[in-house]
Coordinates of C-alpha atoms and ligand atoms in Angstrom, one line a residue:
M24 CA 125.4 82.6 35.1
T25 CA 128.0 81.4 37.6
A26 CA 127.2 80.4 41.1
S27 CA 128.4 83.0 43.6
P28 CA 131.0 81.6 46.0
T29 CA 129.8 80.9 49.5
L30 CA 130.8 83.9 51.5
P31 CA 132.5 83.2 54.9
I32 CA 130.4 84.2 57.9
V33 CA 132.2 87.1 59.4
P34 CA 131.4 87.0 63.1
K35 CA 129.7 90.3 63.9
A36 CA 130.9 92.0 67.1
A37 CA 128.5 91.6 69.9
P38 CA 126.3 94.7 70.4
K39 CA 127.2 96.6 73.5
I40 CA 124.7 97.9 76.1
S41 CA 125.5 100.5 78.7
F42 CA 123.2 100.3 81.7
V43 CA 122.3 102.7 84.5
S44 CA 120.3 101.2 87.4
L45 CA 118.8 103.7 89.8
G46 CA 116.4 103.3 92.7
C47 CA 115.7 100.6 95.3
P48 CA 116.8 96.9 95.4
K49 CA 113.6 96.0 93.7
A50 CA 114.5 98.1 90.7
L51 CA 118.0 96.5 90.8
V52 CA 116.4 93.1 90.5
D53 CA 114.5 94.3 87.4
S54 CA 117.8 95.5 86.0
E55 CA 119.3 92.1 86.6
R56 CA 116.5 90.4 84.8
I57 CA 116.8 92.7 81.8
L58 CA 120.5 92.2 81.6
T59 CA 120.3 88.5 82.1
H60 CA 117.9 88.3 79.2
L61 CA 120.1 90.5 77.0
R62 CA 123.3 88.7 77.9
A63 CA 121.6 85.4 77.0
E64 CA 120.9 86.9 73.6
G65 CA 124.6 87.8 73.1
Y66 CA 124.6 91.5 74.1
E67 CA 127.7 92.7 75.9
L68 CA 127.8 95.2 78.7
A69 CA 129.8 98.4 78.1
R70 CA 131.6 100.2 80.8
R71 CA 130.8 103.6 79.4
H72 CA 128.0 105.2 77.5
D73 CA 130.4 106.5 74.9
G74 CA 130.9 103.7 72.4
A75 CA 127.9 101.6 73.5
D76 CA 125.3 100.8 70.8
V77 CA 122.5 101.7 73.1
V78 CA 122.0 103.0 76.7
I79 CA 119.3 101.7 79.0
V80 CA 118.4 103.8 82.0
N81 CA 116.3 102.1 84.7
T82 CA 114.7 105.0 86.6
C83 CA 113.2 105.5 90.0
G84 CA 110.2 107.7 90.4
F85 CA 109.5 107.3 94.1
L86 CA 110.4 110.8 95.3
D87 CA 110.9 114.1 93.4
S88 CA 114.6 113.9 94.3
A89 CA 114.8 110.4 92.7
K90 CA 113.0 111.7 89.6
A91 CA 115.5 114.5 89.3
E92 CA 118.3 112.0 89.6
S93 CA 116.7 109.9 86.9
L94 CA 116.2 112.8 84.6
S95 CA 119.8 113.9 85.0
A96 CA 121.0 110.3 84.3
I97 CA 118.9 110.3 81.1
G98 CA 120.4 113.7 80.2
E99 CA 123.9 112.3 80.7
A100 CA 123.2 109.3 78.5
M101 CA 121.7 111.5 75.8
A102 CA 124.7 113.8 75.8
E103 CA 127.3 111.0 75.8
N104 CA 125.6 108.5 73.5
G105 CA 122.2 109.8 72.1
R106 CA 120.6 106.3 71.7
V107 CA 118.7 105.9 74.9
I108 CA 115.9 103.6 76.2
V109 CA 114.2 104.6 79.5
T110 CA 112.5 102.0 81.7
G111 CA 111.5 101.6 85.4
C112 CA 109.1 103.5 87.7
M113 CA 109.5 106.8 86.0
G114 CA 108.7 105.2 82.7
A115 CA 105.1 105.0 83.9
Q116 CA 104.8 108.7 83.3
P117 CA 106.4 108.9 79.8
E118 CA 105.0 112.5 79.1
E119 CA 107.2 114.0 81.7
I120 CA 110.3 112.3 80.3
R121 CA 109.4 112.9 76.6
E122 CA 108.8 116.6 77.3
K123 CA 112.4 117.0 78.3
Y124 CA 114.0 114.4 76.0
P125 CA 111.8 114.0 72.9
N126 CA 114.5 112.0 71.0
L127 CA 114.6 108.9 73.2
L128 CA 114.4 105.6 71.4
A129 CA 111.7 104.2 73.8
V130 CA 110.2 104.7 77.2
T131 CA 108.7 101.7 78.9
G132 CA 107.1 101.3 82.4
P133 CA 108.2 99.2 85.4
Q134 CA 108.4 95.4 85.0
A135 CA 107.9 95.8 81.2
Y136 CA 110.9 93.4 80.5
E137 CA 109.6 92.4 77.1
S138 CA 109.1 96.0 76.0
V139 CA 112.6 96.9 77.0
V140 CA 114.0 93.9 75.2
A141 CA 111.9 94.6 72.1
A142 CA 113.1 98.2 72.1
V143 CA 116.7 97.0 72.3
H144 CA 116.1 94.5 69.4
E145 CA 114.8 97.3 67.3
A146 CA 117.7 99.7 68.1
V147 CA 120.4 97.1 67.7
P148 CA 119.5 93.5 66.7
P149 CA 121.2 90.7 68.6
A150 CA 124.3 89.1 67.0
H151 CA 123.7 85.5 66.0
D152 CA 126.5 83.5 67.5
P153 CA 125.8 80.5 69.7
F154 CA 128.9 81.4 71.8
F155 CA 127.0 84.4 73.1
D156 CA 124.2 82.2 74.4
L157 CA 126.4 81.2 77.3
V158 CA 125.1 82.9 80.3
P159 CA 125.6 81.8 83.9
P160 CA 122.5 79.9 85.1
Q161 CA 122.1 82.3 88.0
G162 CA 121.7 85.1 85.5
V163 CA 123.7 88.4 85.5
K164 CA 124.1 89.9 88.9
L165 CA 124.7 93.6 89.6
T166 CA 125.5 92.9 93.2
P167 CA 128.9 91.4 94.2
R168 CA 129.0 87.7 93.8
H169 CA 128.6 86.8 97.4
Y170 CA 125.2 88.4 98.0
A171 CA 122.0 88.7 95.9
Y172 CA 118.6 90.2 96.1
L173 CA 115.7 87.8 95.7
K174 CA 112.5 89.4 94.6
I175 CA 109.4 87.4 95.8
S176 CA 106.6 89.6 94.5
E177 CA 105.8 92.7 92.5
G178 CA 103.4 95.5 93.3
C179 CA 101.5 96.3 96.6
N180 CA 98.0 96.0 97.9
N181 CA 98.5 98.9 100.5
R182 CA 97.6 102.4 99.7
C183 CA 99.9 104.5 101.9
T184 CA 99.0 108.1 101.1
F185 CA 102.6 109.3 100.6
C186 CA 103.4 106.6 98.1
I187 CA 102.6 106.3 94.4
I188 CA 104.2 102.8 93.9
P189 CA 100.9 100.9 93.7
S190 CA 99.8 103.3 90.9
L191 CA 103.1 102.7 89.1
R192 CA 103.5 99.0 89.8
G193 CA 100.0 97.8 90.4
D194 CA 98.6 95.4 93.0
L195 CA 100.5 92.6 94.7
V196 CA 101.6 89.8 92.3
S197 CA 103.4 87.0 94.2
R198 CA 105.8 84.5 92.5
P199 CA 105.1 80.8 93.2
A200 CA 107.2 79.6 96.1
G201 CA 108.8 76.9 94.0
D202 CA 110.1 79.5 91.5
V203 CA 111.6 81.6 94.2
L204 CA 113.2 78.6 95.8
R205 CA 114.7 77.4 92.5
E206 CA 116.2 80.8 91.9
A207 CA 117.6 80.9 95.4
E208 CA 119.1 77.5 95.0
K209 CA 120.8 78.5 91.8
L210 CA 122.2 81.6 93.4
V211 CA 123.6 79.6 96.3
K212 CA 125.1 77.0 94.0
A213 CA 126.8 79.8 92.1
G214 CA 128.5 81.0 95.3
V215 CA 126.0 83.5 96.8
K216 CA 126.4 83.4 100.6
E217 CA 123.7 85.9 101.5
L218 CA 120.1 86.1 100.1
L219 CA 118.3 89.4 100.6
V220 CA 114.6 88.9 100.3
V221 CA 112.9 91.9 98.8
S222 CA 109.4 93.0 97.7
Q223 CA 107.2 96.0 98.4
D224 CA 105.5 94.1 101.3
T225 CA 107.3 90.9 102.1
S226 CA 105.0 89.8 104.9
A227 CA 102.0 90.0 102.5
Y228 CA 103.7 87.4 100.3
G229 CA 101.1 85.0 98.7
V230 CA 98.0 86.8 99.8
D231 CA 97.0 87.5 96.2
I232 CA 97.4 83.8 95.2
R233 CA 95.7 82.6 98.4
Y234 CA 99.0 81.1 99.5
A235 CA 98.9 78.6 96.6
T236 CA 101.3 75.6 96.9
S237 CA 103.8 74.8 94.2
P238 CA 106.2 71.9 93.9
W239 CA 109.7 72.1 95.3
Q240 CA 112.0 69.1 95.8
G241 CA 109.1 66.7 95.5
R242 CA 107.0 68.5 98.1
E243 CA 104.3 71.2 97.9
V244 CA 105.3 74.5 99.4
R245 CA 102.8 77.3 100.3
A246 CA 103.5 80.8 99.0
K247 CA 103.4 82.1 102.6
F248 CA 106.0 84.2 104.5
Y249 CA 106.7 81.6 107.1
D250 CA 106.9 78.6 104.7
L251 CA 109.2 80.5 102.3
A252 CA 111.4 81.7 105.2
A253 CA 111.7 78.1 106.5
E254 CA 112.6 76.7 103.1
L255 CA 115.1 79.4 102.3
G256 CA 116.6 78.8 105.7
E257 CA 117.5 75.2 104.6
L258 CA 119.7 76.4 101.7
G259 CA 122.8 77.0 103.7
A260 CA 123.1 80.8 103.0
W261 CA 122.4 83.8 105.2
V262 CA 118.8 84.9 104.6
R263 CA 117.9 88.5 105.4
M264 CA 114.3 89.8 105.3
H265 CA 113.5 93.2 104.0
Y266 CA 110.3 95.3 103.9
V267 CA 108.5 93.3 106.5
Y268 CA 105.4 94.9 108.1
P269 CA 104.5 94.1 111.7
Y270 CA 101.5 91.9 111.0
P271 CA 100.7 89.3 113.6
H272 CA 101.8 86.4 111.5
V273 CA 105.3 87.7 111.5
D274 CA 105.5 86.3 115.0
E275 CA 105.8 82.8 113.5
V276 CA 109.0 83.7 111.7
I277 CA 110.9 84.9 114.8
P278 CA 111.6 81.4 116.2
L279 CA 113.4 80.6 112.8
M280 CA 115.7 83.5 113.7
A281 CA 116.2 82.3 117.2
E282 CA 117.1 78.8 115.8
G283 CA 119.7 80.4 113.4
K284 CA 117.8 79.3 110.3
I285 CA 117.4 82.8 109.0
L286 CA 119.2 86.0 110.1
P287 CA 117.9 87.7 113.2
Y288 CA 117.2 90.8 111.2
L289 CA 114.0 92.6 110.2
D290 CA 113.9 95.6 107.9
M291 CA 110.5 97.0 108.9
P292 CA 109.7 100.5 107.5
L293 CA 107.4 101.9 110.2
Q294 CA 107.3 105.6 108.9
H295 CA 105.9 107.1 112.1
A296 CA 104.7 106.4 115.6
S297 CA 101.9 108.9 116.2
P298 CA 98.5 107.1 115.7
S299 CA 97.0 110.2 114.1
V300 CA 99.9 110.6 111.6
L301 CA 99.8 106.9 110.8
K302 CA 96.1 107.2 110.2
R303 CA 96.7 110.0 107.7
M304 CA 99.5 108.0 106.1
R305 CA 97.0 105.1 106.0
R306 CA 99.5 102.8 107.6
P307 CA 98.3 100.0 109.8
G308 CA 99.4 100.9 113.3
N309 CA 98.7 100.9 116.9
Q310 CA 102.1 101.8 118.1
E311 CA 101.4 100.5 121.6
K312 CA 100.8 97.1 120.1
Q313 CA 103.9 97.4 118.0
L314 CA 106.1 98.1 121.0
E315 CA 104.5 95.1 122.7
R316 CA 105.1 93.0 119.6
I317 CA 108.7 94.0 119.4
R318 CA 109.2 93.2 123.1
R319 CA 107.8 89.7 122.6
W320 CA 109.9 89.1 119.5
R321 CA 113.0 90.0 121.6
E322 CA 111.9 87.6 124.3
V323 CA 111.9 84.8 121.7
C324 CA 115.0 86.1 119.9
P325 CA 117.1 88.4 122.1
D326 CA 119.6 88.8 119.2
L327 CA 117.0 90.4 116.9
A328 CA 118.1 93.5 115.1
I329 CA 115.4 95.8 113.7
R330 CA 116.0 98.4 111.0
S331 CA 113.4 100.9 110.2
T332 CA 112.8 104.2 108.3
F333 CA 110.7 107.1 109.4
I334 CA 109.3 110.2 107.7
V335 CA 109.3 113.6 109.6
G336 CA 107.4 116.6 108.4
F337 CA 104.4 114.7 107.0
P338 CA 101.7 117.2 106.0
G339 CA 100.0 118.5 109.1
E340 CA 102.5 116.9 111.5
T341 CA 102.3 118.9 114.7
E342 CA 105.1 119.3 117.3
A343 CA 103.1 117.0 119.7
E344 CA 102.9 114.3 117.0
F345 CA 106.6 114.6 116.4
E346 CA 107.3 114.4 120.1
E347 CA 105.3 111.1 120.1
L348 CA 107.6 109.8 117.5
L349 CA 110.7 110.8 119.5
G350 CA 109.3 109.1 122.6
W351 CA 108.6 106.0 120.7
I352 CA 112.0 105.8 119.1
R353 CA 113.6 106.2 122.5
E354 CA 111.5 103.4 124.0
A355 CA 111.7 100.9 121.0
K356 CA 115.5 101.0 120.9
L357 CA 115.8 99.9 117.3
E358 CA 119.2 98.9 116.1
R359 CA 119.2 100.8 112.8
V360 CA 117.1 103.8 111.8
G361 CA 116.8 106.0 108.8
C362 CA 115.0 109.3 108.7
F363 CA 113.6 111.2 105.7
E364 CA 112.0 114.6 105.4
Y365 CA 108.6 114.3 103.8
E366 CA 108.8 115.1 100.1
P367 CA 105.5 115.9 98.2
V368 CA 105.6 113.3 95.5
G369 CA 103.6 114.4 92.5
G370 CA 100.3 112.5 92.5
A371 CA 100.4 111.4 96.2
V372 CA 97.2 111.7 98.2
A373 CA 99.2 112.9 101.2
N374 CA 100.0 116.3 99.6
G375 CA 96.4 117.4 100.2
L376 CA 96.1 116.1 103.8
G377 CA 97.3 119.1 105.8
D378 CA 99.5 122.1 105.7
L379 CA 102.9 121.4 104.4
V380 CA 105.6 121.6 107.1
P381 CA 108.1 124.3 106.3
P382 CA 111.5 123.0 105.2
E383 CA 113.4 124.5 108.1
V384 CA 111.0 122.7 110.6
K385 CA 111.4 119.4 108.7
A386 CA 115.2 119.8 108.8
E387 CA 115.1 120.6 112.5
R388 CA 112.9 117.6 113.3
K389 CA 115.2 115.3 111.3
R390 CA 118.2 116.6 113.3
R391 CA 116.4 116.0 116.7
F392 CA 115.2 112.6 115.5
M393 CA 118.7 111.5 114.5
E394 CA 120.2 112.9 117.8
A395 CA 117.7 110.8 119.8
Q396 CA 118.5 107.7 117.7
Q397 CA 122.2 108.2 117.9
S398 CA 122.2 107.8 121.7
V399 CA 120.2 104.6 121.3
S400 CA 122.5 103.3 118.6
A401 CA 125.7 104.2 120.6
R402 CA 124.5 102.2 123.5
L403 CA 123.5 99.2 121.4
Q404 CA 126.8 99.4 119.4
K405 CA 128.8 99.5 122.7
A406 CA 127.1 96.4 123.9
R407 CA 128.7 94.5 121.0
V408 CA 132.2 95.2 122.1
G409 CA 134.0 92.1 123.4
K410 CA 131.6 89.8 121.5
R411 CA 132.7 87.4 118.8
L412 CA 130.5 87.8 115.7
P413 CA 130.3 86.1 112.3
V414 CA 131.1 88.7 109.7
I415 CA 130.7 88.4 105.9
I416 CA 133.5 90.1 104.0
D417 CA 132.4 92.6 101.4
A418 CA 135.7 94.2 100.4
V419 CA 139.4 93.8 101.1
A420 CA 142.0 96.5 100.6
G421 CA 145.5 97.0 101.9
G422 CA 145.3 94.3 104.6
V423 CA 142.1 95.6 106.1
A424 CA 138.8 94.1 105.3
K425 CA 135.3 95.5 105.5
G426 CA 132.3 93.3 106.2
R427 CA 129.0 93.1 107.9
S428 CA 127.6 91.3 110.9
K429 CA 124.3 89.5 110.9
Y430 CA 122.8 92.7 112.1
D431 CA 123.7 94.8 109.1
A432 CA 122.4 94.7 105.5
P433 CA 124.5 95.9 102.6
E434 CA 124.3 99.5 101.5
I435 CA 122.0 100.6 104.3
D436 CA 123.5 99.6 107.6
G437 CA 126.9 99.7 109.3
N438 CA 130.2 97.9 108.6
V439 CA 132.6 95.8 110.6
H440 CA 136.3 96.8 109.9
V441 CA 138.4 93.7 110.3
T442 CA 142.1 93.2 110.7
S443 CA 143.4 89.8 110.1
R444 CA 146.8 88.0 110.1
R445 CA 145.6 85.6 107.4
P446 CA 144.4 86.9 104.0
L447 CA 140.7 87.3 103.7
R448 CA 138.6 87.1 100.6
V449 CA 135.4 88.7 99.6
G450 CA 132.5 86.4 100.5
D451 CA 134.4 84.7 103.4
I452 CA 132.4 84.5 106.6
V453 CA 134.8 84.8 109.5
T454 CA 134.5 85.1 113.3
V455 CA 135.6 88.6 114.4
K456 CA 136.3 89.7 118.0
I457 CA 134.8 93.2 118.3
E458 CA 137.2 95.6 120.0
R459 CA 135.7 99.0 119.4
A460 CA 132.5 100.6 118.2
D461 CA 131.3 104.0 117.0
A462 CA 127.8 105.1 116.2
Y463 CA 127.5 103.1 113.0
D464 CA 130.5 100.8 112.6
L465 CA 132.3 98.1 114.6
Y466 CA 136.1 97.4 114.6
G467 CA 137.8 94.1 115.4
S468 CA 140.2 91.3 114.5
A469 CA 139.5 88.0 112.9
V470 CA 140.0 85.0 115.3
Ligands
SF4_513 S1 103.5 99.5 101.6 FE1 102.8 101.6 101.3 S2 104.8 102.6 101.0 FE2 105.2 100.5 100.6 S3 104.9 100.2 98.4 FE3 102.9 99.7 99.4 S4 101.8 101.7 99.3 FE4 103.9 102.2 99.0

């Protein structure tokens, strides 16, 4: 018998993954983690489903409309490719998905990174080539390079009656402060200029681990909202806080905003202003106290911009309760406001709490709400004309750049349209003289 010649190792092409990321910034962070892991193993990202070895759909199951969007994304992936793995919030209810698409390769729930990765391995094993192990230390980002979401915890200890997130994602699990800070530092070193802190309830950070300390740069840092904010503020990037609830200890963070350590911005989803509706929603809330709290925050940091979201047409919402909300919104003068019509999410306690408000009444209330807010916003926007504001550039096209001020988060708030004599690049932070304003956007020139 002759020895067989040594066969040359023919490098196998890297397996290709097509990825759809739906839902909120927290889901986006999950997507980034999955992709970072897979890229580290040598998988490549495909631009289209067609031709990919497998498609992953990270779904959102928060509202029925989000579920419908998720199901349609799965349908598209099945039609164009046929080898599909589903993960994310909707994956917590696999029967609903399997009923419609029985031939999926796998369905895994939220935060089940290992299961998604295992399902991918099974569908298409990783190629063994050390070259593919090269992955940027900050991981794979789905956001543009100059900003990044920083997830500080999973799950939620609250039980708002309209929300099924705790049943999908479980109770609050906070990351150690040192881990969060190391990730943030890597991102900043890789060129990220703006860190967007996200979680289900950012101000509750660390409650579950009793604010345990962890090492960071030779010191012990507590897993506490203030401590984390103060440390993030030292990294030299813009730091923007999302999903902060108006608990008393948030007061401590406002001076950091006044000192310019973190951005003077709070994304604070309040959902309603009528005490009786808030009670049915099981939200903490004495609105009088909240108005007082906001007033005090503005005394400490006059520059503070607050964004919030509200739900109209919650089960049993009366005209008088809605009027309370309108009055509150006129008085609170929040910079940015979103309004949603209540949607009866399957499994939410709220569905049984009162008569459902008819769709035409919900639509009418939303219209009146937005009208009330528009006059507030128009006044606030006008007050910015003539000011010089730092603006972070998000996009440049045909000599005009689009960016955001400190008062605007990406995707959800307004833009600043910037003209400039010198070329601007994405990620630049430039001073812009504001010349004009409309209800949402500002217009000006770089100085
Ligand atoms: S705070 Fe309320 S709305 Fe937000 S995730 Fe927790 S339970 Fe849901």
